[in-house]
Structure formats: C-alpha cells, structure tokens
C-alpha cells in the first residue's frame, strides 16, 4: 500500500500481479528446460533479412526522413495494402481502409475492449482462453461468460465473443468449419461482435487451412456489413520485438478504433512498420515455411515423448499447429503446486488455471514446444511425466 493507493481507479485497484508470472521469472536460468513461454525460436528471427530491411529504410535521406517522422494513425499505407492482400488470400475481401496497424495484436485487443465494453457488459470466451485477452478486456471491467453458458440480457448482454479459432493459446484447439459457422450464428443472435484472434493461424503443421470466421462472415454480405474484427500479428512469423499487429474489419469500426488508437499512442512506430513491410514483401512465405518445418518437428517430438513417458491418467490432444500442447492431469493434482516442484528440477510450464476466467482448470497445464530442441523436449517431458506420476501415486495413497 502507498499513500496514493486510495486515489487509484477501481480498474487499477483490481489489477493484481500474477504469482505464476513471478515464479516464471526464474525461467531465464541457462539450465532450465522451459515449456513456459509461447515465443518464437530465436534461430527463426532472420537477422540477415532485418539488417537488409533497416539498410533499405535508411538508404537515402528521403526514405529515412519518412521513417523518422510522425505518421498517420491508420498505419504505413504500403504495409496496410500488404496486409489487405494477405487477408484477401485468406478469403477476407479487405482493402487498406479495412486495416488498422497496431502495436502488436495485444494493442488491438485493448482498443477493442475500449471500443465495445462498458462496466459489466459481457465478454463471451471459450474456456480456457488467452490470458492476455482476459487482461486487456478486464481493464474495462466486464463480466466473463463461457460460450455454452446461458447469456445475460439487458445492459449486461454480450458485446463481444472472443475466439482463437486456429491452434488456440493455451489449449492448441482448432474450431471446425461448422463450429465457426455456429459462432457466427451465435454472435448474430446476440447482436455481438466477434473478435477473431489469428495469432497462430499461419503455423499449421497438418490438415487443411480453414477459412477465418471473418471470411465466412464477409461471404454473407461483404466486409462492410460483417461483425467480425480479425486481429493479426507478425509476432509469431517474423518478429515479436518490432511490435507490429493489425485489426481487419468493417471500415466504420476501423475508423472508431483509429480514433481510440490516436488517444493511446498516435501511431505505431513508423520505422518498424517500414521494416516489417520490407521483410514481409521479400520473404513472408519463406519465413512461415521455415517456422512450420521447425515447429512441426518439435510438436511431433513432444507428442512422441508424451506417448513414451506419460503416467496413467494424463491426457492431451494433438494440436494441428501453433506452439502448445495442453495437458489434463488426474483431477486430484494441482498444476500450480507441481510447477514449484518442477522448477526445482529446472523444468518450467504454465499452470492452466490462469487461462480460465471461471477459476477452473487447477489440474491443467500448457506446454510450449517452440523453444526447445528435440533432446531438451525428451529430457523435459521424461522428468515432468516422472514428477506427475510420483505425485499422482503419493496423492492416491494419501501421502
Ligand atoms: C492468442 C494470442 N493473441 C495475441 C497475442 C499478442 O501478440 P502480439 O501482441 O505480439 O501480436 C498473443 C501472444 O502471445 C497470443 O498468444
């Protein structure tokens, strides 16, 4: 408590540091096998391509001054055009007016919260769901509700459905095409906006690409009468450090979001937008192909290690892409308590409870395979399964 605590807004008073985040600060230790962060493998961050892009952006005074100057809130036009074309390839008939460049897709989630939520309006999410989205929306003091729950009516009625249809963070799940249509029907019935988070959509390792909900929505009556705001990012494909994401949706909502962004940061860093544009134009598909090849091997290594070492009662599903395998432990185990023991053996993961707005999921955990090579995955999964097996036995006999 500080003497100024009583001056804080109710939203600031309700924000708490997560105990798990504090614990996970330890994962920087070199001996640690970390299945915790959902971050790109550093070898995929293509230093050569970025060096070339920075040289290009500072090659002459005219382009360099553009990079160093203030810019428009909407974003660097060539980048918006590139993103619009990328969305078209995914079946969303977007033009540059349908795109707002944001400082990471995390900013897009925050701006969308600001756009749509009043205190106690309802946000509908899958359970579990992305913790960062819960954090962004929470600042606007809504209530959360599950997709299958009866939804409130009146002033608290749902304003938005937040969905991660491809290889979700945290549980790796992919929505079928039917489920995407159903979500759209549900949003129409509730007259709510769909916030479609496509953070991992480029990282598919098996099966066929499925259309984004934004494409199914626009197929009905065009993008301008659609109700989907699609959030995209370059963080999982090119670089998270440059902080470039986007929102794609009907121009009327994009204009409102642009005004809200103006109040937040005027615009996303011009140089970073120009650099990402250069790299995306030169090598987006190639970079995505490299990432898919590496992560597919690591996903398969993690699934194979689980097959070999899992104790009875441990369950998981094969993710078709993304960075995560979601484990469900026997009900009597607590993943938070297990993390403390795992950290002592230099293994890290994220306990699943934090991803549940309803406080459930104590016996679940998220494992990321993006950062560890096959040998580390084998050792890490062996040790983790051994720990889970021993804890499970100890609990079963009442120790
Ligand atoms: C599902 C999901 N959405 C959005 C983000 C935010 O990413 P960024 O702000 O780097 O675009 C993340 C980051 O991990 C994520 O997992």
Short mmCIF file of C-alpha atoms and ligand atoms in Angstrom, two decimals:
data_model
loop_
_atom_site.label_atom_id
_atom_site.label_comp_id
_atom_site.label_asym_id
_atom_site.label_seq_id
_atom_site.Cartn_x
_atom_site.Cartn_y
_atom_site.Cartn_z
CA UNK A 1 0.00 0.00 0.00
CA UNK A 2 1.21 3.51 -0.80
CA UNK A 3 -0.47 6.73 0.42
CA UNK A 4 -1.81 7.19 -3.12
CA UNK A 5 -3.50 3.79 -3.37
CA UNK A 6 -6.85 5.28 -2.38
CA UNK A 7 -6.63 7.57 -5.45
CA UNK A 8 -6.40 4.63 -7.88
CA UNK A 9 -9.28 3.88 -10.23
CA UNK A 10 -11.37 0.82 -9.47
CA UNK A 11 -9.83 -0.89 -12.52
CA UNK A 12 -6.28 -0.25 -11.29
CA UNK A 13 -7.17 -1.44 -7.79
CA UNK A 14 -8.48 -4.71 -9.17
CA UNK A 15 -5.32 -5.48 -11.21
CA UNK A 16 -3.06 -7.98 -9.49
CA UNK A 17 0.41 -9.28 -10.42
CA UNK A 18 0.19 -12.96 -11.14
CA UNK A 19 2.00 -15.23 -8.70
CA UNK A 20 2.75 -17.58 -11.58
CA UNK A 21 4.40 -14.79 -13.61
CA UNK A 22 6.63 -14.03 -10.64
CA UNK A 23 7.61 -17.70 -10.40
CA UNK A 24 8.26 -17.91 -14.13
CA UNK A 25 10.76 -15.06 -13.95
CA UNK A 26 13.15 -17.87 -12.97
CA UNK A 27 12.97 -19.48 -16.40
CA UNK A 28 15.85 -17.35 -17.74
CA UNK A 29 18.34 -19.71 -15.99
CA UNK A 30 20.53 -21.39 -18.66
CA UNK A 31 19.96 -24.89 -17.20
CA UNK A 32 16.15 -24.51 -17.38
CA UNK A 33 14.12 -26.51 -19.90
CA UNK A 34 11.29 -24.07 -20.48
CA UNK A 35 7.96 -25.20 -21.86
CA UNK A 36 6.54 -21.94 -20.48
CA UNK A 37 6.70 -19.04 -22.97
CA UNK A 38 4.87 -19.08 -26.29
CA UNK A 39 7.67 -17.26 -28.07
CA UNK A 40 9.46 -17.83 -31.39
CA UNK A 41 12.67 -19.81 -31.52
CA UNK A 42 15.49 -17.22 -31.81
CA UNK A 43 17.05 -19.04 -34.78
CA UNK A 44 13.91 -18.22 -36.79
CA UNK A 45 14.37 -14.46 -36.28
CA UNK A 46 16.08 -13.76 -39.56
CA UNK A 47 18.86 -11.31 -38.71
CA UNK A 48 20.08 -11.04 -42.32
CA UNK A 49 16.65 -10.11 -43.67
CA UNK A 50 16.16 -7.46 -40.98
CA UNK A 51 19.66 -6.00 -41.48
CA UNK A 52 18.85 -5.68 -45.16
CA UNK A 53 15.47 -4.06 -44.38
CA UNK A 54 16.98 -1.48 -41.99
CA UNK A 55 19.65 -0.64 -44.60
CA UNK A 56 16.88 -0.19 -47.17
CA UNK A 57 14.81 2.07 -44.89
CA UNK A 58 17.84 4.28 -44.15
CA UNK A 59 19.36 4.09 -47.63
CA UNK A 60 18.69 7.70 -48.61
CA UNK A 61 17.58 10.93 -46.89
CA UNK A 62 14.05 10.94 -48.28
CA UNK A 63 13.02 7.43 -47.16
CA UNK A 64 14.99 7.78 -43.91
CA UNK A 65 13.16 11.01 -43.03
CA UNK A 66 9.84 9.30 -43.68
CA UNK A 67 10.92 6.52 -41.28
CA UNK A 68 11.97 9.02 -38.62
CA UNK A 69 8.88 11.23 -38.91
CA UNK A 70 5.42 11.09 -37.31
CA UNK A 71 2.98 9.11 -39.43
CA UNK A 72 -0.76 8.52 -39.75
CA UNK A 73 -2.63 6.65 -37.03
CA UNK A 74 -4.05 4.14 -39.53
CA UNK A 75 -0.54 2.90 -40.33
CA UNK A 76 2.02 2.97 -43.15
CA UNK A 77 -0.05 2.68 -46.33
CA UNK A 78 2.14 0.13 -48.19
CA UNK A 79 2.00 -2.10 -45.11
CA UNK A 80 -1.80 -1.76 -44.87
CA UNK A 81 -2.01 -2.67 -48.54
CA UNK A 82 0.23 -5.72 -47.99
CA UNK A 83 -1.94 -6.82 -45.03
CA UNK A 84 -5.16 -6.27 -47.04
CA UNK A 85 -3.80 -8.52 -49.77
CA UNK A 86 -2.77 -11.13 -47.20
CA UNK A 87 -6.31 -11.06 -45.78
CA UNK A 88 -7.72 -11.43 -49.33
CA UNK A 89 -5.61 -14.56 -49.80
CA UNK A 90 -7.33 -15.91 -46.67
CA UNK A 91 -10.75 -15.15 -48.17
CA UNK A 92 -11.45 -11.80 -46.48
CA UNK A 93 -12.23 -9.14 -49.12
CA UNK A 94 -10.32 -6.33 -47.36
CA UNK A 95 -8.92 -3.08 -48.74
CA UNK A 96 -6.48 -0.75 -46.96
CA UNK A 97 -9.45 1.08 -45.34
CA UNK A 98 -10.33 -2.14 -43.54
CA UNK A 99 -6.92 -2.32 -41.84
CA UNK A 100 -5.56 -0.55 -38.75
CA UNK A 101 -1.91 -1.26 -37.89
CA UNK A 102 -1.45 -1.71 -34.14
CA UNK A 103 1.47 -2.06 -31.73
CA UNK A 104 1.22 -5.84 -31.61
CA UNK A 105 -2.14 -7.57 -31.71
CA UNK A 106 -2.19 -7.08 -27.93
CA UNK A 107 -2.91 -3.39 -28.53
CA UNK A 108 -5.70 -4.39 -30.90
CA UNK A 109 -7.33 -6.37 -28.06
CA UNK A 110 -7.04 -3.42 -25.70
CA UNK A 111 -8.51 -0.97 -28.25
CA UNK A 112 -11.36 -3.37 -29.00
CA UNK A 113 -12.11 -3.55 -25.26
CA UNK A 114 -12.19 0.24 -25.20
CA UNK A 115 -14.43 0.28 -28.30
CA UNK A 116 -17.04 -2.19 -27.11
CA UNK A 117 -17.11 -2.59 -23.34
CA UNK A 118 -18.82 -0.71 -20.57
CA UNK A 119 -18.50 -1.86 -16.94
CA UNK A 120 -20.46 -5.11 -16.51
CA UNK A 121 -21.09 -5.75 -20.21
CA UNK A 122 -20.37 -9.38 -21.02
CA UNK A 123 -17.41 -10.87 -22.89
CA UNK A 124 -18.04 -14.40 -24.13
CA UNK A 125 -14.95 -16.61 -24.45
CA UNK A 126 -14.03 -20.23 -24.91
CA UNK A 127 -12.67 -21.82 -21.74
CA UNK A 128 -9.69 -21.90 -21.41
CA UNK A 129 -8.65 -18.82 -23.36
CA UNK A 130 -5.73 -16.45 -23.94
CA UNK A 131 -4.68 -14.82 -20.67
CA UNK A 132 -3.55 -11.59 -22.39
CA UNK A 133 -7.05 -11.10 -23.83
CA UNK A 134 -8.57 -11.57 -20.37
CA UNK A 135 -6.12 -8.95 -19.07
CA UNK A 136 -6.88 -6.46 -21.85
CA UNK A 137 -10.65 -6.80 -21.53
CA UNK A 138 -10.56 -6.84 -17.69
CA UNK A 139 -9.37 -3.22 -17.65
CA UNK A 140 -12.85 -2.27 -18.94
CA UNK A 141 -14.49 -4.14 -16.03
CA UNK A 142 -16.76 -6.55 -17.92
CA UNK A 143 -18.10 -9.88 -16.72
CA UNK A 144 -16.96 -13.05 -18.50
CA UNK A 145 -19.17 -15.84 -19.70
CA UNK A 146 -18.49 -19.22 -21.37
CA UNK A 147 -19.58 -19.94 -24.97
CA UNK A 148 -22.09 -22.58 -23.85
CA UNK A 149 -23.46 -20.70 -20.84
CA UNK A 150 -26.88 -19.01 -20.84
CA UNK A 151 -26.10 -15.37 -21.76
CA UNK A 152 -27.39 -12.37 -19.82
CA UNK A 153 -29.81 -9.97 -21.49
CA UNK A 154 -30.37 -6.23 -20.99
CA UNK A 155 -27.48 -3.81 -20.31
CA UNK A 156 -25.14 -6.69 -19.36
CA UNK A 157 -25.81 -8.58 -22.62
CA UNK A 158 -22.74 -9.85 -24.52
CA UNK A 159 -20.97 -7.22 -26.58
CA UNK A 160 -18.24 -9.47 -27.92
CA UNK A 161 -17.30 -13.11 -28.48
CA UNK A 162 -13.52 -13.57 -28.27
CA UNK A 163 -12.27 -16.61 -30.21
CA UNK A 164 -8.89 -18.05 -31.22
CA UNK A 165 -10.09 -20.48 -33.92
CA UNK A 166 -6.70 -21.82 -35.06
CA UNK A 167 -4.38 -23.71 -32.67
CA UNK A 168 -5.50 -21.69 -29.68
CA UNK A 169 -3.40 -20.36 -26.90
CA UNK A 170 -3.49 -22.14 -24.47
CA UNK A 171 -5.07 -25.47 -25.48
CA UNK A 172 -3.97 -25.87 -29.11
CA UNK A 173 -7.59 -26.49 -30.17
CA UNK A 174 -8.85 -25.69 -33.68
CA UNK A 175 -12.51 -24.85 -34.37
CA UNK A 176 -14.08 -26.89 -37.19
CA UNK A 177 -15.75 -25.05 -40.06
CA UNK A 178 -19.13 -25.96 -38.56
CA UNK A 179 -18.10 -24.53 -35.19
CA UNK A 180 -17.03 -21.30 -36.94
CA UNK A 181 -20.45 -21.02 -38.59
CA UNK A 182 -22.13 -21.73 -35.25
CA UNK A 183 -20.10 -18.99 -33.53
CA UNK A 184 -21.19 -16.59 -36.25
CA UNK A 185 -24.84 -17.62 -35.79
CA UNK A 186 -24.49 -17.16 -32.03
CA UNK A 187 -22.96 -13.68 -32.47
CA UNK A 188 -25.78 -12.73 -34.85
CA UNK A 189 -28.41 -13.97 -32.40
CA UNK A 190 -26.76 -11.94 -29.61
CA UNK A 191 -26.08 -8.98 -31.91
CA UNK A 192 -22.47 -9.12 -30.64
CA UNK A 193 -19.12 -8.52 -32.35
CA UNK A 194 -16.78 -11.45 -32.98
CA UNK A 195 -13.18 -10.78 -32.09
CA UNK A 196 -11.22 -13.36 -34.04
CA UNK A 197 -7.62 -13.72 -32.86
CA UNK A 198 -5.49 -15.26 -35.60
CA UNK A 199 -2.15 -15.01 -33.78
CA UNK A 200 -1.07 -18.57 -34.71
CA UNK A 201 -3.08 -19.11 -37.90
CA UNK A 202 -0.03 -19.22 -40.21
CA UNK A 203 1.56 -22.03 -38.19
CA UNK A 204 -0.31 -25.12 -39.43
CA UNK A 205 1.53 -28.47 -39.45
CA UNK A 206 -1.19 -30.91 -40.62
CA UNK A 207 -4.52 -30.82 -42.36
CA UNK A 208 -6.20 -28.19 -44.49
CA UNK A 209 -6.32 -24.46 -43.80
CA UNK A 210 -9.81 -23.45 -42.63
CA UNK A 211 -11.39 -20.12 -43.56
CA UNK A 212 -11.22 -17.42 -40.89
CA UNK A 213 -14.58 -16.53 -39.33
CA UNK A 214 -14.03 -13.09 -40.89
CA UNK A 215 -14.16 -14.73 -44.35
CA UNK A 216 -17.36 -16.72 -43.57
CA UNK A 217 -18.92 -13.53 -42.22
CA UNK A 218 -17.95 -11.36 -45.21
CA UNK A 219 -19.18 -14.09 -47.61
CA UNK A 220 -22.74 -13.39 -46.40
CA UNK A 221 -22.96 -9.67 -47.22
CA UNK A 222 -19.49 -8.20 -47.79
CA UNK A 223 -16.95 -6.93 -45.28
CA UNK A 224 -18.74 -3.63 -44.57
CA UNK A 225 -21.76 -5.38 -43.13
CA UNK A 226 -19.73 -8.02 -41.27
CA UNK A 227 -19.49 -8.16 -37.47
CA UNK A 228 -16.02 -9.68 -37.17
CA UNK A 229 -12.87 -7.84 -36.09
CA UNK A 230 -9.92 -10.03 -37.07
CA UNK A 231 -6.68 -9.46 -35.10
CA UNK A 232 -3.45 -10.48 -36.82
CA UNK A 233 0.23 -10.20 -35.94
CA UNK A 234 3.75 -10.59 -37.32
CA UNK A 235 4.97 -11.66 -33.87
CA UNK A 236 4.78 -15.42 -34.42
CA UNK A 237 6.06 -15.37 -38.01
CA UNK A 238 8.61 -12.54 -38.49
CA UNK A 239 9.45 -10.80 -35.19
CA UNK A 240 7.64 -10.05 -31.92
CA UNK A 241 10.17 -7.35 -30.96
CA UNK A 242 9.06 -4.87 -33.62
CA UNK A 243 5.51 -4.99 -32.17
CA UNK A 244 3.50 -4.94 -35.40
CA UNK A 245 -0.04 -6.32 -35.50
CA UNK A 246 -3.30 -5.31 -37.12
CA UNK A 247 -7.09 -5.29 -36.95
CA UNK A 248 -9.13 -6.04 -40.06
CA UNK A 249 -12.86 -5.30 -40.13
CA UNK A 250 -15.64 -3.08 -41.46
CA UNK A 251 -14.28 0.42 -42.21
CA UNK A 252 -16.77 2.11 -39.84
CA UNK A 253 -15.40 0.18 -36.84
CA UNK A 254 -11.80 0.59 -38.06
CA UNK A 255 -12.32 4.39 -38.10
CA UNK A 256 -13.55 4.33 -34.48
CA UNK A 257 -10.62 2.14 -33.44
CA UNK A 258 -8.29 4.59 -35.20
CA UNK A 259 -9.62 7.46 -33.05
CA UNK A 260 -9.10 5.37 -29.91
CA UNK A 261 -5.56 4.50 -31.00
CA UNK A 262 -4.84 8.19 -31.57
CA UNK A 263 -5.52 8.74 -27.88
CA UNK A 264 -3.35 5.78 -26.91
CA UNK A 265 -0.11 6.33 -28.87
CA UNK A 266 -0.77 8.49 -32.02
CA UNK A 267 0.59 5.70 -34.22
CA UNK A 268 2.75 2.58 -34.28
CA UNK A 269 6.49 3.25 -34.76
CA UNK A 270 6.98 4.28 -38.41
CA UNK A 271 10.43 2.71 -38.82
CA UNK A 272 9.20 -0.63 -37.52
CA UNK A 273 6.25 -0.62 -39.92
CA UNK A 274 8.52 0.12 -42.87
CA UNK A 275 11.00 -2.59 -41.83
CA UNK A 276 8.27 -5.22 -41.40
CA UNK A 277 6.78 -4.20 -44.74
CA UNK A 278 10.14 -4.73 -46.44
CA UNK A 279 10.70 -8.13 -44.84
CA UNK A 280 7.10 -9.32 -45.39
CA UNK A 281 7.21 -8.28 -49.06
CA UNK A 282 10.56 -10.02 -49.58
CA UNK A 283 10.14 -13.22 -47.61
CA UNK A 284 6.87 -13.76 -45.66
CA UNK A 285 6.02 -17.13 -47.22
CA UNK A 286 9.59 -18.36 -46.92
CA UNK A 287 9.78 -17.39 -43.23
CA UNK A 288 6.45 -19.06 -42.49
CA UNK A 289 7.65 -22.23 -44.23
CA UNK A 290 10.83 -22.28 -42.09
CA UNK A 291 8.82 -21.80 -38.91
CA UNK A 292 6.34 -24.52 -39.84
CA UNK A 293 9.12 -27.01 -40.61
CA UNK A 294 10.93 -26.42 -37.30
CA UNK A 295 7.85 -26.36 -35.05
CA UNK A 296 6.33 -29.43 -36.71
CA UNK A 297 9.43 -31.44 -35.71
CA UNK A 298 9.22 -30.11 -32.14
CA UNK A 299 5.49 -30.75 -31.83
CA UNK A 300 6.00 -34.31 -33.03
CA UNK A 301 8.92 -34.77 -30.61
CA UNK A 302 6.76 -33.58 -27.70
CA UNK A 303 3.83 -35.83 -28.65
CA UNK A 304 6.14 -38.84 -29.08
CA UNK A 305 7.82 -38.18 -25.72
CA UNK A 306 4.40 -37.97 -24.04
CA UNK A 307 3.39 -41.29 -25.65
CA UNK A 308 6.56 -42.87 -24.25
CA UNK A 309 6.58 -41.41 -20.75
CA UNK A 310 3.05 -40.36 -19.71
CA UNK A 311 1.83 -41.89 -16.45
CA UNK A 312 -1.73 -43.29 -16.33
CA UNK A 313 -4.43 -40.63 -16.14
CA UNK A 314 -2.54 -37.95 -18.10
CA UNK A 315 -4.48 -36.71 -21.17
CA UNK A 316 -3.62 -34.47 -24.12
CA UNK A 317 -4.70 -33.79 -27.72
CA UNK A 318 -2.58 -33.40 -30.84
CA UNK A 319 -2.57 -29.73 -31.93
CA UNK A 320 -2.67 -29.22 -35.72
CA UNK A 321 -0.44 -26.15 -35.42
CA UNK A 322 0.65 -23.33 -33.13
CA UNK A 323 3.02 -23.67 -30.20
CA UNK A 324 1.13 -25.51 -27.44
CA UNK A 325 0.20 -28.92 -26.08
CA UNK A 326 -2.41 -28.82 -23.31
CA UNK A 327 -2.22 -31.44 -20.57
CA UNK A 328 -5.02 -32.54 -18.27
CA UNK A 329 -3.75 -34.24 -15.12
CA UNK A 330 -5.68 -36.57 -12.85
CA UNK A 331 -8.27 -34.42 -11.05
CA UNK A 332 -6.63 -34.70 -7.63
CA UNK A 333 -3.43 -32.97 -8.80
CA UNK A 334 -2.80 -29.23 -8.77
CA UNK A 335 -0.63 -27.86 -11.59
CA UNK A 336 0.38 -24.77 -9.58
CA UNK A 337 1.86 -26.92 -6.79
CA UNK A 338 3.51 -29.12 -9.41
CA UNK A 339 5.20 -26.07 -11.00
CA UNK A 340 7.04 -25.27 -7.77
CA UNK A 341 8.47 -28.80 -7.72
CA UNK A 342 9.20 -28.81 -11.46
CA UNK A 343 11.16 -25.54 -11.21
CA UNK A 344 13.45 -27.20 -8.63
CA UNK A 345 14.26 -29.74 -11.34
CA UNK A 346 14.76 -26.97 -13.93
CA UNK A 347 11.54 -27.61 -15.84
CA UNK A 348 9.03 -24.81 -16.46
CA UNK A 349 5.44 -24.77 -17.80
CA UNK A 350 2.38 -22.61 -17.26
CA UNK A 351 -0.34 -23.96 -14.94
CA UNK A 352 -3.72 -23.84 -16.69
CA UNK A 353 -5.87 -22.14 -14.03
CA UNK A 354 -4.81 -18.64 -15.16
CA UNK A 355 -6.44 -19.24 -18.55
CA UNK A 356 -9.85 -19.97 -17.02
CA UNK A 357 -11.95 -16.87 -16.37
CA UNK A 358 -14.20 -19.05 -14.17
CA UNK A 359 -11.36 -20.16 -11.84
CA UNK A 360 -11.45 -23.82 -13.03
CA UNK A 361 -8.58 -25.80 -14.56
CA UNK A 362 -6.41 -26.42 -11.47
CA UNK A 363 -5.38 -29.78 -12.96
CA UNK A 364 -4.36 -28.47 -16.39
CA UNK A 365 -1.11 -27.13 -17.82
CA UNK A 366 0.19 -25.54 -21.00
CA UNK A 367 3.39 -26.82 -22.56
CA UNK A 368 5.03 -24.86 -25.36
CA UNK A 369 7.29 -26.73 -27.78
CA UNK A 370 8.53 -23.66 -29.67
CA UNK A 371 11.78 -23.01 -27.78
CA UNK A 372 13.25 -26.45 -27.01
CA UNK A 373 15.14 -28.77 -29.32
CA UNK A 374 14.25 -32.44 -29.56
CA UNK A 375 16.80 -33.57 -26.95
CA UNK A 376 15.55 -30.99 -24.42
CA UNK A 377 11.96 -31.98 -25.15
CA UNK A 378 12.76 -35.66 -24.47
CA UNK A 379 14.52 -34.91 -21.15
CA UNK A 380 11.95 -32.31 -20.07
CA UNK A 381 8.93 -34.50 -20.80
CA UNK A 382 10.58 -37.51 -19.16
CA UNK A 383 11.24 -35.54 -15.95
CA UNK A 384 7.82 -33.88 -15.97
CA UNK A 385 5.97 -37.17 -16.50
CA UNK A 386 8.05 -38.79 -13.76
CA UNK A 387 7.12 -35.98 -11.38
CA UNK A 388 3.42 -36.17 -12.30
CA UNK A 389 3.46 -39.98 -11.89
CA UNK A 390 5.11 -39.77 -8.46
CA UNK A 391 2.76 -37.02 -7.24
CA UNK A 392 -0.23 -38.92 -8.52
CA UNK A 393 0.83 -42.08 -6.65
CA UNK A 394 1.62 -40.12 -3.47
CA UNK A 395 -1.79 -38.45 -3.51
CA UNK A 396 -3.54 -41.71 -4.29
CA UNK A 397 -2.04 -43.37 -1.20
CA UNK A 398 -2.70 -40.23 0.86
CA UNK A 399 0.92 -39.09 1.42
C1 LIG B 1 -3.59 -15.72 -28.80
C2 LIG B 1 -2.68 -14.52 -28.76
N1 LIG B 1 -3.17 -13.35 -29.17
C3 LIG B 1 -2.41 -12.24 -29.16
C4 LIG B 1 -1.11 -12.26 -28.69
C5 LIG B 1 -0.36 -10.97 -28.65
O1 LIG B 1 0.72 -10.98 -29.52
P1 LIG B 1 1.38 -9.66 -30.12
O2 LIG B 1 0.93 -8.50 -29.30
O3 LIG B 1 2.84 -9.90 -30.00
O4 LIG B 1 0.89 -9.56 -31.52
C6 LIG B 1 -0.56 -13.47 -28.24
C7 LIG B 1 0.82 -13.51 -27.71
O5 LIG B 1 1.30 -14.46 -27.20
C8 LIG B 1 -1.38 -14.64 -28.28
O6 LIG B 1 -0.92 -15.81 -27.84
#
